[in-house]
mmCIF file of C-alpha atoms and ligand atoms in Angstrom:
data_model
loop_
_atom_site.group_PDB
_atom_site.id
_atom_site.type_symbol
_atom_site.label_atom_id
_atom_site.label_comp_id
_atom_site.label_asym_id
_atom_site.label_seq_id
_atom_site.Cartn_x
_atom_site.Cartn_y
_atom_site.Cartn_z
ATOM 1 C CA MET C 1 24.859 -25.369 -5.294
ATOM 2 C CA PHE C 2 21.181 -23.099 -5.828
ATOM 3 C CA ASP C 3 21.823 -19.984 -4.633
ATOM 4 C CA LEU C 4 19.183 -17.126 -4.515
ATOM 5 C CA THR C 5 21.497 -14.714 -4.346
ATOM 6 C CA GLU C 6 22.810 -15.732 -8.144
ATOM 7 C CA HIS C 7 20.852 -17.866 -9.874
ATOM 8 C CA PRO C 8 17.341 -17.158 -12.148
ATOM 9 C CA HIS C 9 14.704 -18.296 -9.786
ATOM 10 C CA ARG C 10 10.718 -17.939 -9.677
ATOM 11 C CA ARG C 11 9.540 -17.711 -6.444
ATOM 12 C CA TYR C 12 5.974 -18.152 -4.965
ATOM 13 C CA ASN C 13 3.482 -15.469 -3.642
ATOM 14 C CA PRO C 14 1.244 -17.367 -1.528
ATOM 15 C CA LEU C 15 -1.093 -14.547 -1.434
ATOM 16 C CA THR C 16 -2.384 -14.218 -4.909
ATOM 17 C CA ARG C 17 -1.320 -17.686 -5.448
ATOM 18 C CA GLU C 18 1.049 -16.389 -8.459
ATOM 19 C CA TRP C 19 4.835 -16.532 -9.510
ATOM 20 C CA VAL C 20 7.644 -13.743 -9.959
ATOM 21 C CA LEU C 21 10.233 -14.225 -11.599
ATOM 22 C CA VAL C 22 13.843 -13.213 -9.727
ATOM 23 C CA SER C 23 17.155 -12.424 -12.173
ATOM 24 C CA PRO C 24 20.107 -11.699 -9.445
ATOM 25 C CA HIS C 25 22.607 -12.620 -11.441
ATOM 26 C CA ARG C 26 21.510 -9.335 -13.414
ATOM 27 C CA THR C 27 22.569 -7.238 -10.488
ATOM 28 C CA LYS C 28 26.249 -8.538 -9.950
ATOM 29 C CA ARG C 29 27.696 -5.572 -10.255
ATOM 30 C CA PRO C 30 28.044 -3.411 -7.343
ATOM 31 C CA TRP C 31 24.994 -0.823 -5.725
ATOM 32 C CA GLN C 32 25.926 2.401 -7.288
ATOM 33 C CA GLY C 33 24.368 3.886 -5.056
ATOM 34 C CA GLN C 34 23.678 7.641 -6.655
ATOM 35 C CA VAL C 35 21.032 9.773 -6.174
ATOM 36 C CA GLU C 36 20.075 11.992 -9.005
ATOM 37 C CA LYS C 37 18.855 15.035 -7.385
ATOM 38 C CA LEU C 38 15.119 16.185 -8.153
ATOM 39 C CA PRO C 39 15.485 20.606 -7.546
ATOM 40 C CA PRO C 40 13.987 21.064 -4.048
ATOM 41 C CA GLU C 41 9.976 20.538 -3.996
ATOM 42 C CA THR C 42 8.493 23.874 -3.070
ATOM 43 C CA ARG C 43 5.830 23.941 -1.658
ATOM 44 C CA LEU C 44 3.143 26.192 0.607
ATOM 45 C CA GLN C 45 1.397 25.486 3.307
ATOM 46 C CA TYR C 46 -1.936 26.010 2.307
ATOM 47 C CA ASP C 47 -2.193 26.325 -1.585
ATOM 48 C CA PRO C 48 -5.347 28.727 -2.968
ATOM 49 C CA LYS C 49 -5.489 26.893 -5.992
ATOM 50 C CA CYS C 50 -5.161 23.954 -4.618
ATOM 51 C CA TYR C 51 -9.202 21.667 -4.383
ATOM 52 C CA LEU C 52 -7.919 19.561 -0.755
ATOM 53 C CA CYS C 53 -6.937 22.600 0.688
ATOM 54 C CA PRO C 54 -9.515 24.020 3.914
ATOM 55 C CA GLY C 55 -11.621 26.346 2.466
ATOM 56 C CA ASN C 56 -11.219 26.344 -0.661
ATOM 57 C CA GLU C 57 -13.664 25.148 -3.949
ATOM 58 C CA ARG C 58 -13.603 21.705 -5.617
ATOM 59 C CA ALA C 59 -16.048 20.548 -8.221
ATOM 60 C CA GLY C 60 -19.042 20.513 -8.751
ATOM 61 C CA GLY C 61 -19.145 24.680 -6.068
ATOM 62 C CA HIS C 62 -18.240 22.465 -3.312
ATOM 63 C CA HIS C 63 -16.855 24.191 -0.074
ATOM 64 C CA ASN C 64 -13.811 22.654 2.032
ATOM 65 C CA PRO C 65 -14.439 23.806 5.306
ATOM 66 C CA ALA C 66 -11.798 25.241 7.412
ATOM 67 C CA TYR C 67 -10.572 21.218 8.633
ATOM 68 C CA ALA C 68 -8.336 21.522 11.840
ATOM 69 C CA GLN C 69 -7.372 17.566 11.253
ATOM 70 C CA THR C 70 -8.528 14.935 9.115
ATOM 71 C CA PHE C 71 -11.831 15.512 6.153
ATOM 72 C CA VAL C 72 -13.957 13.364 4.192
ATOM 73 C CA PHE C 73 -15.898 14.503 1.819
ATOM 74 C CA GLU C 74 -17.692 11.715 -1.530
ATOM 75 C CA ASN C 75 -15.137 12.487 -4.022
ATOM 76 C CA ASP C 76 -16.877 14.584 -7.342
ATOM 77 C CA PHE C 77 -15.629 12.627 -10.385
ATOM 78 C CA ALA C 78 -16.617 9.126 -8.159
ATOM 79 C CA ALA C 79 -16.784 5.665 -10.806
ATOM 80 C CA LEU C 80 -18.551 4.035 -8.462
ATOM 81 C CA LEU C 81 -22.313 5.623 -7.621
ATOM 82 C CA PRO C 82 -24.453 4.626 -4.822
ATOM 83 C CA ALA C 83 -28.229 4.140 -7.325
ATOM 84 C CA THR C 84 -26.401 2.264 -10.665
ATOM 85 C CA THR C 85 -28.973 0.048 -11.734
ATOM 86 C CA ALA C 86 -28.617 -3.115 -10.699
ATOM 87 C CA GLY C 87 -28.786 -5.614 -13.803
ATOM 88 C CA GLU C 88 -26.558 -8.286 -15.054
ATOM 89 C CA ALA C 89 -26.182 -8.256 -19.202
ATOM 90 C CA GLN C 90 -24.600 -11.661 -21.664
ATOM 91 C CA PRO C 91 -24.832 -11.911 -24.933
ATOM 92 C CA HIS C 92 -22.793 -15.091 -25.373
ATOM 93 C CA ASP C 93 -21.614 -17.116 -23.404
ATOM 94 C CA LEU C 94 -18.245 -15.317 -22.966
ATOM 95 C CA LEU C 95 -19.318 -12.356 -23.006
ATOM 96 C CA LYS C 96 -20.524 -11.405 -19.144
ATOM 97 C CA ALA C 97 -21.540 -8.519 -17.666
ATOM 98 C CA GLU C 98 -22.393 -6.971 -14.124
ATOM 99 C CA ALA C 99 -23.981 -3.732 -12.451
ATOM 100 C CA VAL C 100 -20.677 -2.501 -9.333
ATOM 101 C CA SER C 101 -22.700 -0.285 -7.695
ATOM 102 C CA GLY C 102 -20.714 1.415 -4.361
ATOM 103 C CA ILE C 103 -19.766 4.767 -2.842
ATOM 104 C CA CYS C 104 -16.232 7.321 -3.366
ATOM 105 C CA ARG C 105 -14.633 9.483 -0.645
ATOM 106 C CA VAL C 106 -11.476 11.336 -0.321
ATOM 107 C CA ILE C 107 -9.677 10.949 3.158
ATOM 108 C CA CYS C 108 -7.124 14.618 4.170
ATOM 109 C CA PHE C 109 -4.472 14.223 6.133
ATOM 110 C CA SER C 110 -3.923 16.853 6.400
ATOM 111 C CA PRO C 111 -4.910 20.947 6.467
ATOM 112 C CA ARG C 112 -1.511 21.370 5.274
ATOM 113 C CA HIS C 113 -0.821 20.932 1.692
ATOM 114 C CA ASP C 114 3.025 20.975 2.059
ATOM 115 C CA LEU C 115 3.322 17.568 4.511
ATOM 116 C CA THR C 116 3.215 13.833 3.617
ATOM 117 C CA VAL C 117 3.072 10.913 5.206
ATOM 118 C CA ALA C 118 6.632 10.967 6.464
ATOM 119 C CA GLU C 119 6.402 14.156 7.930
ATOM 120 C CA MET C 120 3.640 14.217 9.467
ATOM 121 C CA GLU C 121 3.341 13.639 13.198
ATOM 122 C CA THR C 122 3.250 9.936 15.220
ATOM 123 C CA ALA C 123 0.308 11.851 17.303
ATOM 124 C CA ASP C 124 -1.703 13.011 13.752
ATOM 125 C CA LEU C 125 -0.314 9.336 12.081
ATOM 126 C CA ARG C 126 -3.126 8.602 14.826
ATOM 127 C CA ALA C 127 -5.906 11.013 13.776
ATOM 128 C CA VAL C 128 -5.575 9.330 10.499
ATOM 129 C CA VAL C 129 -5.998 6.126 11.773
ATOM 130 C CA ASP C 130 -7.882 6.057 13.068
ATOM 131 C CA THR C 131 -10.945 8.627 10.518
ATOM 132 C CA TRP C 132 -9.992 5.017 8.205
ATOM 133 C CA ALA C 133 -11.895 2.886 10.597
ATOM 134 C CA GLU C 134 -13.877 4.271 11.114
ATOM 135 C CA GLN C 135 -15.179 4.899 7.385
ATOM 136 C CA TYR C 136 -14.535 1.297 7.041
ATOM 137 C CA GLN C 137 -16.400 -0.385 9.836
ATOM 138 C CA GLU C 138 -18.704 2.461 8.689
ATOM 139 C CA LEU C 139 -18.804 0.930 4.696
ATOM 140 C CA ASN C 140 -17.670 -2.419 5.471
ATOM 141 C CA ALA C 141 -21.627 -2.783 7.548
ATOM 142 C CA THR C 142 -23.337 0.003 4.869
ATOM 143 C CA PRO C 143 -26.356 -2.007 2.457
ATOM 144 C CA GLY C 144 -24.960 -3.336 -1.082
ATOM 145 C CA ILE C 145 -20.961 -3.294 -0.289
ATOM 146 C CA ALA C 146 -19.384 -6.266 -0.067
ATOM 147 C CA TYR C 147 -15.838 -4.374 0.723
ATOM 148 C CA VAL C 148 -14.023 -1.566 1.021
ATOM 149 C CA GLU C 149 -10.424 -0.945 -0.772
ATOM 150 C CA ILE C 150 -8.747 2.137 1.239
ATOM 151 C CA PHE C 151 -5.837 3.367 -1.075
ATOM 152 C CA GLU C 152 -2.974 5.949 -0.978
ATOM 153 C CA ASN C 153 -1.305 7.908 -4.709
ATOM 154 C CA ARG C 154 1.508 9.895 -4.001
ATOM 155 C CA GLY C 155 3.445 11.300 -6.490
ATOM 156 C CA ALA C 156 3.011 12.313 -10.135
ATOM 157 C CA MET C 157 4.791 8.681 -10.715
ATOM 158 C CA MET C 158 2.035 7.180 -10.040
ATOM 159 C CA GLY C 159 -0.502 9.474 -11.279
ATOM 160 C CA CYS C 160 -1.323 11.778 -8.193
ATOM 161 C CA SER C 161 -3.766 14.379 -9.300
ATOM 162 C CA ASN C 162 -2.483 16.459 -5.920
ATOM 163 C CA PRO C 163 0.180 16.996 -3.426
ATOM 164 C CA HIS C 164 -1.886 17.266 -0.254
ATOM 165 C CA PRO C 165 -1.691 14.498 1.860
ATOM 166 C CA HIS C 166 -4.587 12.229 1.240
ATOM 167 C CA CYS C 167 -6.106 9.129 -0.020
ATOM 168 C CA GLN C 168 -8.988 7.527 -1.458
ATOM 169 C CA ILE C 169 -11.826 4.914 -0.383
ATOM 170 C CA TRP C 170 -14.084 2.305 -3.238
ATOM 171 C CA ALA C 171 -16.499 1.230 -1.306
ATOM 172 C CA SER C 172 -17.739 -1.846 -3.522
ATOM 173 C CA SER C 173 -20.773 -3.974 -4.817
ATOM 174 C CA LEU C 174 -18.852 -6.676 -5.540
ATOM 175 C CA LEU C 175 -15.022 -8.392 -3.750
ATOM 176 C CA PRO C 176 -11.980 -6.563 -6.242
ATOM 177 C CA ASN C 177 -9.418 -9.055 -8.098
ATOM 178 C CA GLU C 178 -6.856 -9.483 -5.915
ATOM 179 C CA ILE C 179 -9.215 -9.515 -2.496
ATOM 180 C CA GLU C 180 -10.851 -12.262 -4.248
ATOM 181 C CA LYS C 181 -7.687 -13.849 -4.276
ATOM 182 C CA GLU C 182 -6.465 -13.673 -0.938
ATOM 183 C CA GLN C 183 -9.421 -15.078 0.463
ATOM 184 C CA ALA C 184 -9.070 -17.872 -1.122
ATOM 185 C CA ALA C 185 -5.784 -18.279 -0.607
ATOM 186 C CA GLN C 186 -6.452 -16.581 3.093
ATOM 187 C CA GLU C 187 -9.144 -19.453 3.743
ATOM 188 C CA ASP C 188 -7.922 -22.647 2.270
ATOM 189 C CA TYR C 189 -5.032 -21.799 4.375
ATOM 190 C CA PHE C 190 -7.272 -21.053 7.104
ATOM 191 C CA ARG C 191 -9.610 -24.411 6.992
ATOM 192 C CA ALA C 192 -5.926 -26.754 7.167
ATOM 193 C CA HIS C 193 -3.378 -25.041 9.400
ATOM 194 C CA GLY C 194 -6.277 -23.268 12.030
ATOM 195 C CA ARG C 195 -4.143 -20.158 12.170
ATOM 196 C CA THR C 196 -4.407 -17.809 9.454
ATOM 197 C CA LEU C 197 -1.454 -16.789 7.082
ATOM 198 C CA LEU C 198 -0.026 -13.282 7.252
ATOM 199 C CA GLY C 199 1.023 -14.311 10.445
ATOM 200 C CA ASP C 200 2.707 -17.693 10.212
ATOM 201 C CA TYR C 201 4.802 -15.616 7.501
ATOM 202 C CA LEU C 202 5.452 -13.229 9.807
ATOM 203 C CA GLU C 203 6.637 -15.437 11.840
ATOM 204 C CA HIS C 204 8.657 -16.515 9.742
ATOM 205 C CA GLU C 205 10.142 -13.397 8.652
ATOM 206 C CA LEU C 206 10.625 -12.182 12.534
ATOM 207 C CA LYS C 207 13.003 -14.920 13.504
ATOM 208 C CA SER C 208 14.908 -15.011 9.458
ATOM 209 C CA GLY C 209 14.754 -10.686 9.679
ATOM 210 C CA GLU C 210 15.858 -11.718 6.130
ATOM 211 C CA ARG C 211 13.497 -9.577 4.762
ATOM 212 C CA LEU C 212 12.360 -7.489 7.821
ATOM 213 C CA VAL C 213 12.467 -3.656 7.170
ATOM 214 C CA CYS C 214 10.833 -1.639 10.931
ATOM 215 C CA ALA C 215 9.005 -3.168 13.401
ATOM 216 C CA ASN C 216 7.949 -2.434 16.179
ATOM 217 C CA GLY C 217 5.198 -4.153 19.895
ATOM 218 C CA HIS C 218 2.198 -4.118 16.737
ATOM 219 C CA PHE C 219 3.207 -3.866 13.327
ATOM 220 C CA ALA C 220 6.060 -4.837 11.474
ATOM 221 C CA ALA C 221 7.690 -3.850 7.377
ATOM 222 C CA LEU C 222 9.349 -6.231 5.675
ATOM 223 C CA VAL C 223 9.708 -7.068 2.056
ATOM 224 C CA PRO C 224 8.155 -10.074 1.116
ATOM 225 C CA TRP C 225 9.620 -12.478 -0.408
ATOM 226 C CA TRP C 226 7.848 -12.538 -3.593
ATOM 227 C CA ALA C 227 7.842 -8.650 -4.208
ATOM 228 C CA VAL C 228 6.731 -8.164 -7.819
ATOM 229 C CA TRP C 229 8.431 -4.308 -6.948
ATOM 230 C CA PRO C 230 12.507 -3.210 -6.556
ATOM 231 C CA PHE C 231 11.284 -1.601 -2.925
ATOM 232 C CA GLU C 232 7.132 -3.625 -2.513
ATOM 233 C CA THR C 233 6.878 -3.722 1.030
ATOM 234 C CA MET C 234 3.625 -4.747 3.442
ATOM 235 C CA VAL C 235 2.760 -4.005 6.473
ATOM 236 C CA ILE C 236 1.717 -6.545 8.893
ATOM 237 C CA SER C 237 -0.058 -6.894 12.462
ATOM 238 C CA ARG C 238 1.479 -8.820 14.522
ATOM 239 C CA ARG C 239 -1.750 -9.532 16.923
ATOM 240 C CA HIS C 240 -4.214 -11.420 14.353
ATOM 241 C CA VAL C 241 -6.608 -8.621 13.916
ATOM 242 C CA THR C 242 -8.856 -9.040 10.167
ATOM 243 C CA GLY C 243 -9.874 -5.393 9.849
ATOM 244 C CA LEU C 244 -8.772 -1.899 10.754
ATOM 245 C CA ASP C 245 -12.051 -1.640 13.879
ATOM 246 C CA ASP C 246 -10.504 -5.123 15.499
ATOM 247 C CA LEU C 247 -7.412 -2.683 16.364
ATOM 248 C CA THR C 248 -6.468 -1.314 20.433
ATOM 249 C CA ALA C 249 -5.651 1.875 20.722
ATOM 250 C CA ASP C 250 -2.129 1.176 20.887
ATOM 251 C CA GLU C 251 -2.431 -1.195 17.479
ATOM 252 C CA ARG C 252 -3.549 2.340 16.013
ATOM 253 C CA ASP C 253 -1.040 3.558 17.690
ATOM 254 C CA GLY C 254 1.818 0.954 16.220
ATOM 255 C CA LEU C 255 0.511 1.646 12.942
ATOM 256 C CA ALA C 256 1.188 5.683 12.903
ATOM 257 C CA ASP C 257 4.199 4.860 13.684
ATOM 258 C CA ILE C 258 5.355 1.597 11.270
ATOM 259 C CA LEU C 259 3.938 4.408 8.989
ATOM 260 C CA LYS C 260 5.884 6.716 9.992
ATOM 261 C CA ARG C 261 9.399 5.159 10.134
ATOM 262 C CA LEU C 262 8.725 3.150 6.929
ATOM 263 C CA THR C 263 8.076 5.746 4.570
ATOM 264 C CA THR C 264 10.661 8.220 5.972
ATOM 265 C CA ARG C 265 13.534 6.026 4.995
ATOM 266 C CA TYR C 266 11.178 5.542 1.570
ATOM 267 C CA ASP C 267 11.908 9.253 1.874
ATOM 268 C CA ASN C 268 15.668 8.873 2.472
ATOM 269 C CA LEU C 269 15.819 6.212 0.326
ATOM 270 C CA PHE C 270 16.978 8.996 -2.462
ATOM 271 C CA GLU C 271 15.976 11.784 -1.398
ATOM 272 C CA ILE C 272 12.038 12.641 -2.745
ATOM 273 C CA SER C 273 8.647 12.372 -1.992
ATOM 274 C CA PHE C 274 8.990 8.505 -2.558
ATOM 275 C CA PRO C 275 5.928 7.830 -5.192
ATOM 276 C CA TYR C 276 4.108 5.179 -4.502
ATOM 277 C CA SER C 277 0.305 3.612 -4.211
ATOM 278 C CA GLY C 278 -0.170 1.990 -0.745
ATOM 279 C CA GLY C 279 -3.130 -0.176 0.859
ATOM 280 C CA PHE C 280 -4.812 -1.709 2.874
ATOM 281 C CA HIS C 281 -6.400 -5.184 2.267
ATOM 282 C CA GLN C 282 -8.577 -6.596 5.364
ATOM 283 C CA ARG C 283 -11.861 -8.461 6.125
ATOM 284 C CA PRO C 284 -15.345 -8.077 3.668
ATOM 285 C CA SER C 285 -18.177 -6.786 5.141
ATOM 286 C CA GLY C 286 -20.688 -9.580 6.249
ATOM 287 C CA PRO C 287 -20.393 -12.527 8.938
ATOM 288 C CA ARG C 288 -16.971 -11.987 9.647
ATOM 289 C CA ASN C 289 -14.316 -13.781 7.997
ATOM 290 C CA GLU C 290 -11.612 -14.662 10.548
ATOM 291 C CA ALA C 291 -9.386 -16.049 7.911
ATOM 292 C CA TRP C 292 -8.420 -12.457 6.923
ATOM 293 C CA HIS C 293 -5.367 -10.826 8.438
ATOM 294 C CA LEU C 294 -4.750 -7.105 8.451
ATOM 295 C CA HIS C 295 -2.085 -5.591 5.829
ATOM 296 C CA MET C 296 -0.713 -2.816 4.001
ATOM 297 C CA HIS C 297 0.893 -3.725 0.680
ATOM 298 C CA PHE C 298 3.454 -0.494 -0.425
ATOM 299 C CA TYR C 299 3.850 0.159 -4.079
ATOM 300 C CA PRO C 300 7.282 1.995 -4.978
ATOM 301 C CA PRO C 301 7.645 2.392 -9.067
ATOM 302 C CA LEU C 302 11.019 3.841 -8.451
ATOM 303 C CA LEU C 303 14.411 1.014 -8.871
ATOM 304 C CA ARG C 304 18.169 3.311 -8.674
ATOM 305 C CA SER C 305 17.539 6.233 -8.254
ATOM 306 C CA ALA C 306 14.818 9.198 -8.034
ATOM 307 C CA THR C 307 14.440 9.506 -12.215
ATOM 308 C CA VAL C 308 14.370 5.752 -12.657
ATOM 309 C CA ARG C 309 11.838 3.651 -11.965
ATOM 310 C CA LYS C 310 10.901 0.299 -12.859
ATOM 311 C CA PHE C 311 8.476 -0.560 -15.718
ATOM 312 C CA LEU C 312 5.448 -4.054 -15.588
ATOM 313 C CA VAL C 313 5.968 -4.426 -19.433
ATOM 314 C CA GLY C 314 7.110 -6.990 -21.646
ATOM 315 C CA TYR C 315 7.563 -10.139 -20.719
ATOM 316 C CA GLU C 316 5.784 -8.889 -17.636
ATOM 317 C CA MET C 317 2.637 -7.639 -19.326
ATOM 318 C CA LEU C 318 3.350 -11.629 -21.697
ATOM 319 C CA ALA C 319 4.829 -13.582 -19.719
ATOM 320 C CA MET C 320 4.582 -12.436 -15.577
ATOM 321 C CA PRO C 321 6.809 -9.965 -13.676
ATOM 322 C CA GLN C 322 10.314 -10.475 -13.296
ATOM 323 C CA ARG C 323 13.178 -8.259 -10.840
ATOM 324 C CA ASP C 324 16.957 -7.907 -10.726
ATOM 325 C CA ILE C 325 17.558 -7.202 -7.215
ATOM 326 C CA THR C 326 16.592 -9.583 -4.563
ATOM 327 C CA PRO C 327 13.650 -9.260 -2.272
ATOM 328 C CA GLU C 328 16.843 -9.702 0.735
ATOM 329 C CA TRP C 329 18.177 -7.040 -1.094
ATOM 330 C CA ALA C 330 15.631 -4.541 -1.046
ATOM 331 C CA ALA C 331 15.590 -4.489 2.066
ATOM 332 C CA ALA C 332 19.322 -4.710 3.526
ATOM 333 C CA ARG C 333 19.209 -0.761 1.846
ATOM 334 C CA LEU C 334 15.876 0.612 3.182
ATOM 335 C CA ARG C 335 17.253 -1.484 7.021
ATOM 336 C CA GLU C 336 20.676 0.792 7.228
ATOM 337 C CA LEU C 337 18.470 4.179 6.259
ATOM 338 C CA SER C 338 17.653 6.864 8.445
ATOM 339 C CA GLU C 339 14.809 6.868 9.765
ATOM 340 C CA ARG C 340 14.887 10.604 11.140
ATOM 341 C CA HIS C 341 13.894 12.580 7.241
ATOM 342 C CA PHE C 342 16.638 14.150 5.277
ATOM 343 C CA ARG C 343 14.149 17.437 5.191
ATOM 344 C CA ALA C 344 14.533 17.271 9.733
HETATM 345 P P1 H2U R 1 -5.384 10.757 -6.774
HETATM 346 O O1 H2U R 1 -5.078 12.700 -6.459
HETATM 347 O O2 H2U R 1 -5.052 10.098 -6.044
HETATM 348 O O3 H2U R 1 -6.256 11.296 -7.604
HETATM 349 O O4 H2U R 1 -7.175 11.377 -5.629
HETATM 350 C C1 H2U R 1 -7.362 12.744 -6.008
HETATM 351 C C2 H2U R 1 -9.240 12.295 -5.869
HETATM 352 O O5 H2U R 1 -9.952 13.771 -6.073
HETATM 353 C C3 H2U R 1 -9.389 12.164 -7.141
HETATM 354 O O6 H2U R 1 -10.313 10.497 -7.425
HETATM 355 C C4 H2U R 1 -11.152 13.841 -6.663
HETATM 356 C C5 H2U R 1 -10.643 13.148 -7.643
HETATM 357 O O7 H2U R 1 -11.738 12.311 -8.340
HETATM 358 N N1 H2U R 1 -12.067 15.101 -6.890
HETATM 359 C C6 H2U R 1 -12.613 15.105 -6.053
HETATM 360 O O8 H2U R 1 -13.721 14.911 -5.437
HETATM 361 N N2 H2U R 1 -13.122 16.877 -6.200
HETATM 362 C C7 H2U R 1 -12.483 17.620 -6.899
HETATM 363 O O9 H2U R 1 -13.196 18.490 -7.070
HETATM 364 C C8 H2U R 1 -10.785 17.529 -7.387
HETATM 365 C C9 H2U R 1 -10.209 16.096 -7.207
HETATM 366 ZN ZN1 ZN R 2 -4.233 22.036 -0.669
#
């Protein structure tokens, strides 16, 4: 009898149409549960050397205002530039290039240097949600912008340059690869079923509960069936909304609540500020594409402890991604954790 908890198998990701290899037999050994304690992170509420703290100087001589809640600025080292020379090049049938333009911004979540999403108050996270929605709305309506990606790199392990709570926005003139893949899958599903792919997926997950981490009336957090990273999660809106601009006031509160609860569980897993790359996927600019269903992805690198991380190398680079612990097992681990932060 084929058993998902025991037998090597591959699982399908209907959003990207790619497979992930699952090898659960490799983790038959029980959970070691060892938490390698790292020295406590001592952080100042205000760091005079931080380029994100209120009043401080950034590259190029810019000065941050004495902001009291969120603060948005144009990235001083933007990867995309608004006034790029347009053009294409194709020196050979196989070799293509296209000019890309765009706008890059940074959002500080809080004037407090020492906080993280998990440690911020839900009311302050609601202000972050409002800023995300505002930025999305503005940039998505900007001529020349095709897609607005809002993402956070959290922790040095993910290449984050600064512990001050912040995220980035890269708004580009082209659809990025992940968005193109997810759009094609969502459009095909919507055409065939008249419902969104993630709406139907979430309905199943809420019924089954196997991969659910936590939920409120407006959002659910779960480890997807097709997760690649050990503790990868998605946050999905319960109502069919295509973007942050569709959220009601109550739903924005719901998003702030689920983010606080999910990231607190993450931090409590190994009693550290849990590193991840996370961000939104939502409707691109142009005519409203109803096939889209607003969601977030969280990709944390840690595997067994505060210091043991997963690498996507070897077979994963050359063949396909692979995981040992099952998504169901990871969800159960996250579910049993407290929603009270270990530092609180
Ligand atoms: P990360 O920590 O995720 O790298 O984001 C920080 C961003 O802040 C990064 O994209 C920008 C970097 O370009 N930055 C400025 O815009 N001004 C500065 O003075 C330093 C860093
Ligand atoms: Zn700071």
